[in-house]
Amino acid sequence: MNKEMLKLGSNRSIIRELFEFSKLKKAELGDDKVYDFSLGNPSVPPAKEVNESIKYIIDNKSDTYNHGYTSAQGDNNVREAIANDLNKRYNTSYKKENIYMTCGAAASLCITFRALVESKNDEILAIAPYFTEYKVFVEGAGATFNVVPADLNTFNINFTELEKTVSKNTKAIIVNSPNNPSGVVYTKENLIKLASFLNEKQKEYNHPIYIICDEPYREIVFEGNTVSHIPSLYDNTIVCYSYSKSLSLPGERIGYILVPDKCFESKELYLACLGAGRAYGYVCAPSLFQHVIEACASLTSNMNEYKKNRDLIYNGLTKIGYECVQPQGAFYLFMKALEDDAYNFMEKAKKFNIIVVPSDNFGVKGYVRLAYCVSTETIINSMKAFEKLYKEYNK
Ligand code: PLP
């Protein structure tokens, strides 16, 4: 068998391990005594229209429509609804031919990487801190994964490091904003700077360098911060989107890839995405949820809940004395560990029944990630435990 796959399957991700630990602890102590901030599973229910459209579709449409195959690229109507929704938001002129329906952001990313990568020499870059699975997806597509080290002051793009990391082999750079795990939203100025930097590099190396926007948190953004539509800033941009977070549908596996006409050889690139989806055996995205998205493309869950949690956790922890990056979007808080070794800190936190994820897997040392997509009570009740943990270090 393939040893790489055996390794991937055997070494569970730290987040999954912590989640299992939390389940055991909760069984032992009770749910309200364990403060589990490990998993990015949306805590807010989907917009009510989601369940209403499921019922409507089931009651009014045929079984073949509801559960049969759609075209590989997705049903025409949902792709049109998504293109129209994007056009309203961003003043663009996308058509259904630019949209390819997928099984969520993970599939969007894997398909996009596979569509672009020609050999192991091709490099795909991620900006630290980054979503841990990028490495698995990029290497799975046969490319080399390289990291642009973080700007530890702003957690925006570190251009000095980017300049050192980009090479003639760079095929694409992944941009994830609002960011998992830092919660930072990249500023428009930074994205314009990135666009102009990459335009220069494309000229220098005489080949396209793509921005792959991974934006499942696009709609989870707090006061005053806006998420720029990167295809309007840089031509060679491919968007990987998912309804897992914005509509709280992570288990339904539904999302899309947007290949704008402005991309280099965009028609061929779109076909290469179809080819990659075919090679991976995706066949088509789930039919029922394609129809649901047709009705709900412009909606989101109630984002005020995340804002409330963000304020509680950020204000609570900084008041105790913890140093935190202020989250501007998504539902993660990046907090400085109270010692250099984030793994040790995670272990100490566990003693107080606090479960946090060490930052090493996100490409930064000395921090932990807290997913605050939990009940408000969990955050409020956890503060005493965080205080005890803080005192343990400041005796
Ligand atoms: N990208 C980022 C940054 C994520 O945080 C996640 C999931 O947590 C994904 C992609 C995968 O999302 P999906 O569930 O839509 O595959």
XYZ file of C-alpha atoms in Angstrom, residues 199 202 210 230-238 260-264:
17
model
C 2.276 41.085 -11.606
C 4.728 37.042 -13.644
C -2.258 32.409 -9.467
C -9.464 39.677 -4.916
C -10.412 38.853 -8.555
C -11.198 42.582 -8.917
C -7.630 43.375 -7.809
C -5.655 40.654 -9.605
C -6.569 38.908 -12.862
C -5.148 35.444 -12.219
C -7.322 34.721 -9.192
C -9.307 31.552 -8.566
C -13.156 34.354 -13.728
C -12.797 35.070 -17.473
C -9.860 37.343 -16.663
C -7.731 34.347 -15.618
C -5.070 33.274 -18.110
